[in-house]
Structures are given as structure tokens and as C-alpha cells.
Short mmCIF file of C-alpha atoms and ligand atoms in Angstrom, two decimals:
data_model
loop_
_atom_site.label_atom_id
_atom_site.label_comp_id
_atom_site.label_asym_id
_atom_site.label_seq_id
_atom_site.Cartn_x
_atom_site.Cartn_y
_atom_site.Cartn_z
CA MET A 450 17.93 -32.11 19.40
CA VAL A 451 21.75 -31.16 20.32
CA ARG A 452 21.68 -27.81 23.05
CA ALA A 453 25.13 -25.67 22.78
CA SER A 454 27.06 -25.45 25.96
CA ARG A 455 28.64 -22.32 26.22
CA GLU A 456 31.92 -23.70 25.42
CA GLY A 457 30.09 -25.46 22.27
CA LEU A 458 28.85 -22.39 21.59
CA GLU A 459 32.03 -21.02 20.95
CA VAL A 460 33.23 -23.85 19.15
CA MET A 461 30.76 -23.76 16.96
CA THR A 462 30.70 -19.92 16.12
CA THR A 463 34.74 -20.33 15.24
CA ASP A 464 33.64 -23.18 13.11
CA LEU A 465 30.98 -21.45 11.22
CA MET A 466 33.85 -18.39 11.25
CA ARG A 467 36.16 -20.98 9.38
CA ARG A 468 34.01 -22.26 6.97
CA ILE A 469 32.74 -18.82 6.42
CA ARG A 470 36.03 -17.53 5.75
CA ASP A 471 37.25 -21.05 3.50
CA ARG A 472 34.38 -21.42 1.52
CA ALA A 473 33.37 -24.67 3.02
CA ALA A 474 30.09 -22.59 4.08
CA ARG A 475 27.23 -23.67 2.01
CA LEU A 476 25.14 -20.87 1.00
CA CYS A 477 21.18 -20.53 0.23
CA VAL A 478 19.60 -17.65 -0.83
CA ILE A 479 15.48 -17.83 -0.65
CA GLY A 480 14.17 -15.47 -3.18
CA GLN A 481 15.97 -15.38 -6.69
CA GLY A 482 13.74 -12.07 -7.56
CA TYR A 483 15.55 -8.24 -8.00
CA VAL A 484 17.21 -8.69 -4.58
CA GLY A 485 17.95 -12.47 -4.28
CA LEU A 486 19.48 -13.06 -7.25
CA PRO A 487 22.03 -10.53 -7.56
CA LEU A 488 22.83 -11.15 -4.20
CA ALA A 489 23.01 -14.96 -4.42
CA ILE A 490 25.59 -14.30 -7.71
CA ALA A 491 27.87 -12.26 -5.55
CA PHE A 492 28.19 -14.59 -3.21
CA ALA A 493 28.77 -17.51 -5.51
CA ARG A 494 31.56 -14.58 -7.39
CA GLY A 495 33.36 -14.65 -3.99
CA GLY A 496 33.74 -17.95 -4.57
CA PHE A 497 30.86 -19.74 -2.11
CA VAL A 498 28.61 -22.43 -3.45
CA VAL A 499 25.35 -21.06 -3.38
CA THR A 500 21.88 -22.62 -3.95
CA GLY A 501 19.04 -20.05 -5.15
CA LEU A 502 16.11 -21.13 -3.75
CA ASP A 503 12.71 -20.11 -5.61
CA THR A 504 8.85 -21.36 -5.65
CA ASP A 505 8.64 -20.18 -9.46
CA PRO A 506 9.39 -23.27 -11.77
CA ASP A 507 9.66 -20.85 -15.09
CA ARG A 508 12.21 -18.40 -13.15
CA LEU A 509 14.31 -21.45 -12.15
CA GLY A 510 14.37 -23.19 -15.43
CA ALA A 511 15.51 -19.92 -17.20
CA LEU A 512 17.69 -19.51 -14.37
CA ASN A 513 19.76 -22.45 -14.52
CA ALA A 514 19.46 -21.99 -18.29
CA GLY A 515 21.82 -19.12 -18.18
CA ARG A 516 19.37 -16.67 -18.32
CA SER A 517 19.15 -13.49 -16.02
CA HIS A 518 16.05 -11.47 -15.41
CA SER A 519 17.87 -9.01 -13.35
CA PRO A 520 19.38 -6.09 -14.96
CA ASP A 521 22.11 -6.70 -12.35
CA VAL A 522 22.88 -9.92 -13.42
CA GLU A 523 24.58 -10.23 -16.94
CA ASP A 524 23.78 -13.71 -18.29
CA GLU A 525 27.51 -14.44 -19.17
CA THR A 526 28.31 -14.14 -15.29
CA LEU A 527 25.23 -16.18 -14.43
CA ALA A 528 26.65 -18.94 -17.16
CA THR A 529 30.17 -18.75 -15.79
CA VAL A 530 29.39 -19.62 -12.05
CA LEU A 531 26.58 -22.25 -13.29
CA ARG A 532 29.54 -23.71 -15.09
CA GLU A 533 31.99 -23.42 -12.29
CA GLY A 534 29.18 -25.30 -9.82
CA LEU A 535 29.13 -22.38 -7.67
CA TYR A 536 25.45 -21.61 -8.29
CA GLU A 537 22.40 -23.22 -9.01
CA ALA A 538 18.79 -22.61 -9.12
CA SER A 539 16.59 -24.92 -7.16
CA ALA A 540 13.22 -25.08 -5.77
CA ASP A 541 14.66 -28.84 -3.35
CA PHE A 542 14.33 -26.78 -0.06
CA SER A 543 15.66 -30.03 1.25
CA VAL A 544 19.26 -28.02 0.35
CA LEU A 545 18.95 -26.53 3.73
CA ASP A 546 19.92 -29.62 5.86
CA GLN A 547 23.53 -29.14 4.18
CA SER A 548 23.46 -25.16 4.38
CA ASP A 549 25.32 -23.20 7.22
CA VAL A 550 23.60 -20.04 5.95
CA ALA A 551 19.94 -19.31 4.66
CA VAL A 552 19.21 -15.08 3.10
CA ILE A 553 15.93 -14.64 2.67
CA CYS A 554 14.76 -12.49 0.37
CA VAL A 555 11.12 -13.27 -0.65
CA PRO A 556 8.39 -10.58 -1.71
CA THR A 557 6.99 -8.06 1.26
CA PRO A 558 3.96 -6.71 -0.70
CA LEU A 559 1.09 -4.90 0.87
CA ARG A 560 -2.54 -6.50 0.75
CA LYS A 561 -5.58 -5.42 -0.67
CA THR A 562 -6.19 -3.86 2.55
CA LYS A 563 -2.96 -2.20 2.54
CA ASP A 564 -1.91 -3.74 5.60
CA PRO A 565 1.35 -5.74 4.81
CA ASP A 566 1.66 -9.24 3.44
CA ILE A 567 4.16 -10.96 5.42
CA SER A 568 2.98 -14.68 4.32
CA PHE A 569 5.97 -14.98 1.94
CA VAL A 570 8.43 -14.64 4.74
CA LEU A 571 6.83 -16.42 6.39
CA ALA A 572 6.87 -19.46 4.44
CA ALA A 573 10.62 -19.04 3.71
CA ALA A 574 11.28 -18.96 7.67
CA GLU A 575 9.23 -21.50 8.21
CA GLU A 576 11.02 -23.73 5.51
CA VAL A 577 14.43 -22.68 7.42
CA ALA A 578 13.25 -23.31 10.71
CA ALA A 579 11.74 -26.84 9.77
CA ARG A 580 15.05 -27.90 8.60
CA PHE A 581 17.27 -25.93 11.59
CA ARG A 582 20.68 -27.69 12.60
CA PRO A 583 22.69 -25.84 15.12
CA GLY A 584 25.26 -23.33 14.28
CA HIS A 585 22.57 -22.24 11.45
CA LEU A 586 23.01 -18.29 10.36
CA VAL A 587 19.83 -17.14 8.94
CA ILE A 588 19.23 -13.52 7.95
CA LEU A 589 16.54 -11.93 6.42
CA GLU A 590 16.79 -9.05 3.91
CA SER A 591 12.92 -8.67 2.94
CA THR A 592 12.04 -5.15 3.67
CA THR A 593 9.52 -5.61 6.55
CA TYR A 594 7.86 -3.67 9.21
CA PRO A 595 10.39 -3.10 12.59
CA GLY A 596 9.62 -5.81 14.87
CA THR A 597 9.41 -8.75 12.57
CA THR A 598 12.79 -10.42 13.34
CA GLN A 599 12.00 -10.39 16.98
CA GLU A 600 8.58 -10.88 17.40
CA LEU A 601 8.21 -13.37 13.79
CA LEU A 602 11.39 -15.43 13.15
CA VAL A 603 12.72 -15.45 16.87
CA PRO A 604 9.61 -17.48 18.11
CA LEU A 605 9.29 -19.71 14.99
CA PHE A 606 12.94 -20.75 16.24
CA GLU A 607 12.11 -21.20 19.16
CA GLY A 608 8.92 -23.63 18.81
CA ARG A 609 11.18 -26.06 17.38
CA GLY A 610 13.78 -25.64 20.19
CA ALA A 611 15.91 -23.60 19.26
CA ARG A 612 17.53 -20.49 21.42
CA PRO A 613 18.43 -17.46 19.01
CA GLY A 614 22.23 -16.63 19.64
CA VAL A 615 22.98 -20.08 21.50
CA ASP A 616 21.72 -22.30 18.54
CA VAL A 617 20.80 -20.62 15.99
CA PHE A 618 21.94 -16.94 14.70
CA LEU A 619 19.57 -14.69 13.35
CA ALA A 620 19.67 -11.41 12.08
CA PHE A 621 17.97 -8.21 9.86
CA SER A 622 20.13 -6.70 7.14
CA PRO A 623 18.51 -4.38 4.61
CA GLU A 624 18.98 -4.70 0.92
CA ARG A 625 19.47 -1.31 -0.73
CA ILE A 626 20.16 -2.67 -4.10
CA ASP A 627 19.25 -0.16 -6.53
CA PRO A 628 18.08 -2.17 -10.15
CA ALA A 629 19.82 -0.86 -13.07
CA ASN A 630 22.21 1.34 -11.20
CA PRO A 631 25.29 1.51 -12.92
CA THR A 632 27.65 2.86 -10.40
CA TYR A 633 25.97 0.82 -7.02
CA SER A 634 25.98 -2.60 -7.12
CA VAL A 635 25.21 -5.26 -4.27
CA THR A 636 28.53 -5.13 -3.33
CA ASP A 637 29.48 -1.27 -3.53
CA ILE A 638 26.92 -0.87 -0.98
CA PRO A 639 27.34 -0.31 2.65
CA LYS A 640 25.31 -3.00 4.44
CA VAL A 641 23.63 -2.34 7.66
CA VAL A 642 23.59 -5.41 10.10
CA GLY A 643 21.44 -5.77 13.36
CA GLY A 644 21.58 -8.94 15.26
CA VAL A 645 19.25 -10.80 17.69
CA THR A 646 21.74 -10.80 19.81
CA PRO A 647 25.30 -9.09 19.15
CA ARG A 648 27.04 -12.76 18.29
CA CYS A 649 23.81 -12.86 15.42
CA ALA A 650 25.30 -9.51 14.23
CA ALA A 651 28.64 -10.36 14.42
CA LEU A 652 28.43 -13.59 12.70
CA ALA A 653 25.99 -11.95 9.72
CA ALA A 654 28.76 -8.82 8.97
CA PHE A 655 31.84 -11.57 9.01
CA LEU A 656 29.94 -13.41 6.42
CA TYR A 657 28.92 -9.96 4.01
CA ARG A 658 32.38 -8.87 5.23
CA GLN A 659 33.24 -11.66 2.61
CA ILE A 660 32.16 -9.57 -0.44
CA ILE A 661 31.37 -6.23 0.74
CA ALA A 662 33.94 -3.65 1.84
CA GLN A 663 31.94 -1.55 4.45
CA VAL A 664 29.50 -3.23 7.32
CA ILE A 665 27.64 -1.42 9.25
CA VAL A 666 26.50 -3.15 12.81
CA VAL A 667 23.76 -1.81 14.44
CA SER A 668 22.15 -2.39 18.35
CA ASN A 669 19.88 -4.75 17.19
CA ALA A 670 17.43 -6.17 14.38
CA LYS A 671 14.78 -3.82 14.92
CA VAL A 672 17.10 -0.83 14.05
CA ALA A 673 18.20 -2.37 11.29
CA GLU A 674 14.73 -3.23 10.46
CA LEU A 675 14.02 0.62 10.77
CA VAL A 676 16.83 2.33 8.53
CA LYS A 677 15.69 0.52 5.83
CA LEU A 678 12.26 2.10 6.38
CA TYR A 679 13.64 5.51 7.02
CA GLU A 680 15.86 5.54 3.54
CA ASN A 681 12.84 4.77 2.08
CA VAL A 682 9.91 7.21 3.91
CA PHE A 683 13.03 9.83 3.04
CA ARG A 684 12.77 9.20 -0.66
CA ASN A 685 8.42 9.11 -0.67
CA VAL A 686 8.55 12.17 1.63
CA ASN A 687 10.71 14.08 -0.93
CA ILE A 688 9.50 12.87 -3.80
CA ALA A 689 6.06 13.68 -2.73
CA LEU A 690 7.26 17.52 -2.02
CA ALA A 691 8.75 18.01 -5.68
CA ASN A 692 5.33 16.29 -6.99
CA GLU A 693 3.16 18.99 -4.67
CA PHE A 694 6.16 21.46 -5.81
CA ALA A 695 5.33 20.61 -9.27
CA LEU A 696 1.30 21.30 -8.98
CA MET A 697 2.23 24.71 -7.52
CA CYS A 698 4.74 25.71 -10.24
CA ARG A 699 2.21 25.22 -12.87
CA ARG A 700 0.16 26.67 -10.89
CA LEU A 701 2.16 29.52 -11.14
CA GLY A 702 3.44 29.67 -14.21
CA VAL A 703 7.05 28.63 -13.58
CA SER A 704 9.16 25.31 -15.05
CA THR A 705 9.59 22.99 -11.58
CA ARG A 706 13.06 21.72 -13.32
CA GLU A 707 14.40 25.14 -13.39
CA VAL A 708 13.81 25.72 -10.09
CA ILE A 709 14.52 22.73 -8.23
CA ASP A 710 17.94 22.29 -10.50
CA ALA A 711 18.86 26.07 -9.57
CA ALA A 712 18.34 25.13 -5.72
CA ALA A 713 20.81 22.17 -6.20
CA THR A 714 23.41 24.12 -6.84
CA LYS A 715 23.62 24.78 -3.11
CA PRO A 716 26.46 22.97 -1.66
CA PHE A 717 24.60 21.61 1.27
CA GLY A 718 21.50 21.06 3.21
CA PHE A 719 19.83 20.08 0.01
CA LEU A 720 19.41 17.37 -2.40
CA PRO A 721 17.44 17.41 -5.20
CA PHE A 722 14.21 15.06 -6.05
CA TYR A 723 12.18 15.66 -8.99
CA PRO A 724 8.07 15.13 -9.77
CA GLY A 725 7.09 12.46 -11.64
CA PRO A 726 3.96 10.63 -12.57
CA GLY A 727 3.56 9.17 -8.87
CA ILE A 728 5.32 6.31 -7.14
CA GLY A 729 6.12 2.74 -8.35
CA GLY A 730 7.95 -0.41 -7.89
CA HIS A 731 8.08 -2.88 -5.05
CA CYS A 732 9.70 -0.67 -1.93
CA ILE A 733 8.68 2.91 -2.14
CA GLY A 734 5.43 3.05 -1.96
CA VAL A 735 4.84 0.31 -0.16
CA ASP A 736 7.68 0.28 2.66
CA PRO A 737 6.30 3.15 4.15
CA ALA A 738 2.62 1.71 4.49
CA TYR A 739 4.73 -1.26 7.17
CA LEU A 740 5.88 1.69 9.14
CA ALA A 741 2.32 3.01 9.08
CA TRP A 742 0.45 -0.27 9.69
CA LYS A 743 2.92 -0.95 13.05
CA MET A 744 2.77 2.31 14.53
CA ARG A 745 -0.81 2.31 13.78
CA LEU A 746 -1.03 -0.59 16.18
CA ASP A 747 0.78 1.29 18.60
CA GLY A 748 -2.00 4.11 18.83
CA TYR A 749 0.20 6.56 16.12
CA GLU A 750 -0.69 7.72 13.04
CA ALA A 751 2.60 8.49 11.10
CA ARG A 752 1.32 11.93 9.32
CA CYS A 753 4.05 12.49 7.37
CA ILE A 754 3.92 9.05 5.43
CA ARG A 755 0.12 9.60 4.90
CA LEU A 756 0.37 12.82 3.07
CA ALA A 757 2.79 11.88 0.79
CA ASP A 758 1.16 8.55 -0.39
CA GLU A 759 -1.85 11.00 -0.76
CA ILE A 760 0.16 13.29 -2.31
CA ASN A 761 1.60 10.36 -4.99
CA ARG A 762 -1.16 8.75 -5.47
CA SER A 763 -3.02 11.38 -6.72
CA MET A 764 -0.48 11.85 -9.45
CA PRO A 765 -1.64 9.84 -12.34
CA GLY A 766 -4.63 11.59 -11.50
CA HIS A 767 -2.90 14.61 -12.77
CA VAL A 768 -1.24 13.47 -15.66
CA VAL A 769 -4.39 12.79 -17.23
CA GLU A 770 -5.77 15.98 -16.68
CA LEU A 771 -2.43 17.26 -18.10
CA VAL A 772 -3.40 15.40 -20.93
CA GLY A 773 -6.72 16.81 -21.30
CA GLU A 774 -6.12 20.21 -21.23
CA ALA A 775 -2.75 19.89 -23.28
CA LEU A 776 -5.28 18.64 -26.27
CA ASN A 777 -7.64 20.68 -25.56
CA ARG A 778 -5.47 23.43 -26.33
CA ARG A 779 -5.19 21.90 -29.73
CA ARG A 780 -9.29 21.44 -30.20
CA ARG A 781 -8.92 18.18 -29.20
CA CYS A 782 -10.46 16.02 -26.42
CA LEU A 783 -9.34 13.25 -24.99
CA ASN A 784 -12.39 10.76 -25.47
CA GLY A 785 -11.43 9.75 -29.12
CA ALA A 786 -7.72 10.95 -29.31
CA THR A 787 -4.64 8.32 -29.77
CA ILE A 788 -2.38 8.52 -27.05
CA LEU A 789 1.18 6.85 -27.50
CA ALA A 790 2.62 6.30 -24.02
CA LEU A 791 6.54 5.70 -24.01
CA GLY A 792 7.46 4.17 -20.87
CA VAL A 793 5.38 1.62 -18.42
CA ALA A 794 8.41 0.60 -16.41
CA TYR A 795 7.80 2.25 -12.98
CA LYS A 796 11.52 3.74 -13.31
CA ARG A 797 14.33 3.90 -16.38
CA GLY A 798 16.39 0.57 -17.29
CA VAL A 799 14.08 -1.70 -15.59
CA GLY A 800 11.38 -4.07 -17.39
CA ASP A 801 9.49 -4.03 -13.31
CA THR A 802 5.60 -2.73 -13.93
CA ARG A 803 5.46 -3.99 -10.03
CA GLU A 804 2.97 -0.73 -9.00
CA SER A 805 4.10 1.37 -12.01
CA PRO A 806 1.83 4.51 -12.01
CA ALA A 807 2.60 4.79 -15.96
CA LEU A 808 -0.60 1.30 -15.60
CA GLU A 809 -2.67 3.65 -13.55
CA VAL A 810 -2.25 6.55 -16.15
CA LEU A 811 -2.94 4.33 -19.22
CA GLY A 812 -6.22 2.95 -17.39
CA ARG A 813 -7.69 6.53 -16.60
CA LEU A 814 -6.87 7.29 -20.13
CA ILE A 815 -8.65 4.23 -21.65
CA GLU A 816 -11.35 5.00 -19.46
CA CYS A 817 -11.88 8.60 -20.45
CA GLY A 818 -12.54 6.97 -24.13
CA ALA A 819 -8.67 7.85 -25.35
CA GLY A 820 -6.66 5.04 -27.64
CA VAL A 821 -3.44 4.00 -26.17
CA ALA A 822 -0.61 2.53 -27.44
CA TYR A 823 2.69 1.95 -25.63
CA ALA A 824 6.15 1.63 -26.60
CA ASP A 825 8.87 0.27 -23.50
CA PRO A 826 12.13 -1.64 -24.79
CA TYR A 827 11.64 -3.49 -21.44
CA VAL A 828 8.27 -4.45 -20.89
CA PRO A 829 7.04 -6.57 -24.37
CA GLU A 830 3.12 -6.53 -23.25
CA ILE A 831 0.75 -5.58 -20.40
CA THR A 832 -2.85 -6.12 -19.34
CA LEU A 833 -4.91 -2.83 -18.73
CA GLY A 834 -8.74 -3.62 -17.91
CA GLY A 835 -8.52 -7.10 -18.59
CA HIS A 836 -7.00 -6.34 -22.06
CA ALA A 837 -3.46 -7.47 -23.17
CA PHE A 838 -1.74 -4.96 -24.93
CA LYS A 839 1.42 -5.48 -26.61
CA ALA A 840 4.72 -2.97 -27.26
CA VAL A 841 4.91 -0.97 -30.23
CA GLU A 842 7.86 0.97 -31.73
CA PRO A 843 8.09 4.41 -31.48
CA THR A 844 8.59 4.86 -35.31
CA ASP A 845 8.16 8.34 -36.91
CA GLU A 846 4.96 7.45 -38.06
CA ARG A 847 3.20 6.37 -35.12
CA LEU A 848 4.97 9.28 -33.23
CA ALA A 849 3.96 12.07 -35.91
CA GLY A 850 0.57 9.95 -35.81
CA ALA A 851 -0.46 10.51 -32.38
CA ASP A 852 -2.46 13.06 -30.82
CA CYS A 853 0.08 13.10 -27.58
CA VAL A 854 3.21 11.34 -26.89
CA LEU A 855 3.23 11.00 -22.84
CA ILE A 856 6.68 9.96 -21.74
CA LEU A 857 6.04 8.21 -18.46
CA THR A 858 9.59 6.53 -18.27
CA ASP A 859 12.33 8.07 -19.21
CA HIS A 860 14.03 4.87 -20.33
CA ALA A 861 17.57 5.79 -21.98
CA GLU A 862 16.90 3.98 -25.20
CA PHE A 863 13.96 6.67 -26.27
CA ASP A 864 15.64 9.24 -28.81
CA TYR A 865 14.21 12.25 -27.16
CA HIS A 866 15.08 14.72 -30.03
CA ARG A 867 14.03 12.80 -32.42
CA ILE A 868 10.52 12.48 -30.56
CA VAL A 869 10.28 16.07 -29.88
CA ALA A 870 10.91 16.82 -33.76
CA VAL A 871 8.58 14.46 -34.82
CA ALA A 872 5.38 14.31 -32.40
CA ALA A 873 2.40 16.98 -33.18
CA LEU A 874 2.47 17.19 -28.81
CA VAL A 875 4.73 15.73 -26.26
CA VAL A 876 3.50 15.71 -22.46
CA ASP A 877 6.56 14.96 -20.31
CA THR A 878 6.35 14.16 -16.79
CA ARG A 879 9.90 12.86 -15.98
CA GLY A 880 11.64 16.24 -17.45
CA ALA A 881 13.41 13.95 -20.08
CA THR A 882 12.74 16.45 -22.70
CA TYR A 883 14.00 19.52 -20.50
CA GLU A 884 16.80 20.81 -22.45
CA ILE A 885 15.38 20.17 -25.71
CA GLN A 886 14.45 23.42 -27.73
CA ALA A 887 10.79 23.09 -29.13
CA PRO A 888 8.35 25.18 -30.74
CA ALA A 889 6.09 26.92 -28.30
CA GLY A 890 3.22 24.37 -26.98
CA ARG A 891 4.71 21.59 -28.09
CA VAL A 892 5.99 20.24 -24.98
CA VAL A 893 3.94 20.27 -22.12
CA THR A 894 6.41 19.09 -18.49
CA LEU A 895 5.69 18.54 -15.18
N1 LIG B 2064 13.63 -4.80 -6.29
C1 LIG B 2064 14.06 -3.83 -5.04
O1 LIG B 2064 14.76 -2.80 -5.80
C2 LIG B 2064 14.33 -3.79 -3.97
C3 LIG B 2064 15.22 -3.24 -2.84
C4 LIG B 2064 15.68 -3.34 -2.16
C5 LIG B 2064 14.87 -4.09 -1.21
N2 LIG B 2064 13.79 -4.94 -1.96
C6 LIG B 2064 12.62 -5.67 -0.82
O2 LIG B 2064 13.59 -7.31 -1.35
C7 LIG B 2064 12.78 -7.70 -0.86
C8 LIG B 2064 12.47 -8.85 -2.25
O3 LIG B 2064 12.28 -8.08 -3.51
P1 LIG B 2064 12.41 -8.63 -5.02
O4 LIG B 2064 12.45 -7.21 -5.52
O5 LIG B 2064 13.46 -9.12 -5.13
O6 LIG B 2064 11.34 -9.67 -5.14
P2 LIG B 2064 10.84 -10.36 -6.48
O7 LIG B 2064 9.19 -10.63 -6.47
O8 LIG B 2064 11.59 -9.80 -7.93
O9 LIG B 2064 11.60 -11.52 -6.16
C9 LIG B 2064 10.84 -12.47 -5.00
C10 LIG B 2064 11.41 -13.93 -5.32
O10 LIG B 2064 10.76 -14.53 -4.25
C11 LIG B 2064 10.25 -15.83 -4.75
N3 LIG B 2064 9.73 -16.10 -3.96
C12 LIG B 2064 8.33 -15.99 -3.14
N4 LIG B 2064 8.09 -16.87 -1.81
C13 LIG B 2064 9.31 -17.75 -1.97
C14 LIG B 2064 9.27 -18.71 -1.11
N5 LIG B 2064 8.37 -19.42 -0.17
N6 LIG B 2064 10.52 -19.40 -0.90
C15 LIG B 2064 11.08 -18.84 -2.38
N7 LIG B 2064 11.01 -18.12 -3.16
C16 LIG B 2064 9.96 -17.61 -3.11
C17 LIG B 2064 9.62 -15.30 -5.95
O11 LIG B 2064 9.26 -16.48 -7.22
C18 LIG B 2064 10.36 -14.13 -6.64
O12 LIG B 2064 11.35 -15.23 -7.33
C19 LIG B 2064 10.66 -7.40 -0.89
O13 LIG B 2064 10.91 -7.38 0.89
C20 LIG B 2064 11.62 -6.20 -1.38
O14 LIG B 2064 10.62 -4.99 -0.61
C21 LIG B 2064 13.42 -4.92 -2.99
#
């Protein structure tokens, strides 16, 4: 392998910058999910030739046929970049041989033991390292524990004889996208970058500045990894606080939402978070566990994270209790009740059911003997306790016929005025009906 001399390093750096600036640099984005696809398309729209690498043949087939699975990429936009030859989805990792930049956006879930499952990152990074060529810029975007870039990626490349910052440029840049957010897309959200060396950071920042207005360079990759974790721990802990506050307000006979909304009128020092049926999605409930795991290895117990997790994970059970009590007041019991659940995605506007607390709520209701049906415009089918359920339309007949209509995800597509008018009993875990007048006892909120 050709090693870069100091002079050669300067030439290699300038050359990569020129190729990026002139859109001659070839990009590979590994993982074409909620994060990788919008990023790949943003680069393609910025004039780069991008290959979206993935291991899922169904996903690849759909993408190359112009069908996007992401709420942040319109089919039309995908079709345009495909037609212009700026984007292609592929499972052929040999394209890395010809690439200048590889960005890794693969999943970072938890194992059953709640330890980080870093196997997807390792597999993707190994593909890149195996095809490394001098001057390659490699950026990890998957959310992960502090130290991953330095402790996992660096040795992988060094094992191939590539010195980070000299022969290969390694950086971490957290993805902060909020799928289906109508205000902030991948290119509007300031990008944080930390490199294994200052040169690595400078090159990664130069790349992102081509499509993102604000790029913030931090001291190193570990700082960048921690930025993302702190953001998501912040959300997780504040949601837990709102959830616990809801439990207290219920005992005090006070509307949680009225308290939070009034508190939110304070123009400084307060950020409103609202209660819900629990934590879902691939990030907020998962990422704090990555940090807690890493700290445990160091003999430190992350107490805020542990307590927030405990409170948030207790919420599905609390929702089931709420439904049971509401039915009881109407002389019904959970066993044998018909429940129509509205929304099973982990949040509004998406079809993602990963870690969705709605699934746990429904599973528990079934265990209690309730008959369950669900409506969700984004999720055509779910599996509960080994049984497949198909989504139903929330018709007036179904709304009126259910013993309880349970709002678990506040999708904008649901007509909440109609729901409150037609249903006999509504349990609302999302505050979707908060401003709607209803006869006493008809709507129960968290
Ligand atoms: N979803 C979000 O809102 C969000 C936001 C910010 C950060 N993140 C982080 O971004 C990362 C990716 O999340 P996501 O939601 O896009 O996941 P996803 O499951 O939607 O997509 C991941 C994709 O990677 C593919 N993949 C798995 N292993 C692969 C491999 N070895 N090579 C190539 N492709 C492979 C999968 O087939 C899938 O298409 C995670 O670390 C996540 O925590 C997610």
C-alpha cells in the first residue's frame, strides 16, 4: 500500500477538497433507512453522484423503482435523482473501491440484554476498511456509545495498514434528523462534526458544508458522539418527568396538560414536554442505554438515565390501568371489552413501529382478555402475540361500537372532533382531544 508522506498528505487533502467542491467526488452512503436515505438524496440533490448501499433487497428494489419508504423523501424527488444518474441504490459494496467518501448510517439497536448491538456498524466499517484506498473519507453517523470511532473504527483501519489522519480520514457526525418533521430537514439542521484528527474533522466539515449551512466542528469524535447522546438523554429524561408529572396530576385530580401549557408561558428556563404511553422509536429509548452501558464499564451508574427509563417503561402498564378504570366507571370490565386503538406508530406522521409503546399496550390489553382492533393510516399490519392484525378504517360504526377508543398515536389524519362526538368512551394518551368539549366522563386523558 502507498503511504502518504507529509507532502503527499497535503496533496491528498487538497485533491479530495477539490473533488468535493467540483462534485467529482463519489459518495457511498451505507444504510438506506430513515437516516441514510434522506442524507444520500440531499447529497444527490447537491450535485454529487451517490450510491446508497444496503443489504435489504426489498428496500433496494423499491428505491431503484422510485418508491421511498421515508417521510422525508418524496417519490418524485427520488425519481428525479435516479433519472439524472445522481443516485442509485445497490448491494454491491465493490463500488466502495471507486468512492472518495463513505458515510455509515446503519442501525445501532440494543441486544436482549440491553447492551449495545454494534454488529451492523462493525459489518459496514469492515466493508469500507477492506476496500480502503488512500485519501478515503469515512464518516460514522450511526448513534453510538462514546469512544466507538476511536476504539472500533481506528483499529479496523490500522489493521489494514491505514493510519487515520494520514492515509484515511475518519470522523463522527451525529445524525439529528427528526423523521416527518415539516420544519427541519437534514439540510436545515446544524451538523456537528468531530474527527479522529483535526484534518479528519476539517475534511468532513468541508463535505457537509456543501449541502448544510451550519457545521459545528468539535474537538474530537468522542465529543461528537456525546453531543448526540446528551441530546437524546435530555429528551428521554424530560419525557420521563412529564410522564411522572402526569401520574401525580392524576392523583391530584388536575389536568397535566393545563399545568404544562401554563408553565410553558414562561419565556425562559422552561421547555414543554408532554406525557404519553411510553418511549418508542429507534433513538430516544435506546441511545441512553448506549451511554449507560459505557459508563457501567467504567464503574459508574448513570442514575438519571436508569430512573427515566424505569418511569417511561412503566407507562404502557399505566395506560392499561387507565383504560380498565375508565371502563369500570361505565360498569364494564377489560375482559371482553372491545377496544379500538388509534395509532400504533411510535410517533405521529410516521409508519415506524420499532419499540412503539402502543404495541406493548395492545399486547397487555389482549392478555387481559380485551378484543383489540387498530387504525393507523401509516401501518397496514402488525403482529401481536404471534397473531397478525390488519389496520381497520375508523368508521363511525367502529368508533361507536367500541367500548373504548384508545388514542395511542396522535396522527393528524384522525378526525378528533368526530371521534369525541361518536365514541362512547375515549382514553387519550396524547392530549389530541385536549381542546375539544366533551360530555363529562366521555374523555379520559393522561
Ligand atoms: N430514525 C431516526 O429518527 C434517527 C435519527 C437520528 C439518528 N438515528 C441513528 O441512525 C442510525 C440508523 O437509523 P435508521 O433509523 O436510519 O435505521 P433503519 O433501520 O431505518 O435503516 C438502517 C438501514 O441499514 C441497512 N443495513 C443494516 N446493516 C447494513 C450493512 N451492514 N450494510 C448496509 N446496510 C445495512 C438496513 O437494511 C436498513 O435499510 C442508527 O444509529 C440510529 O440510532 C436515527
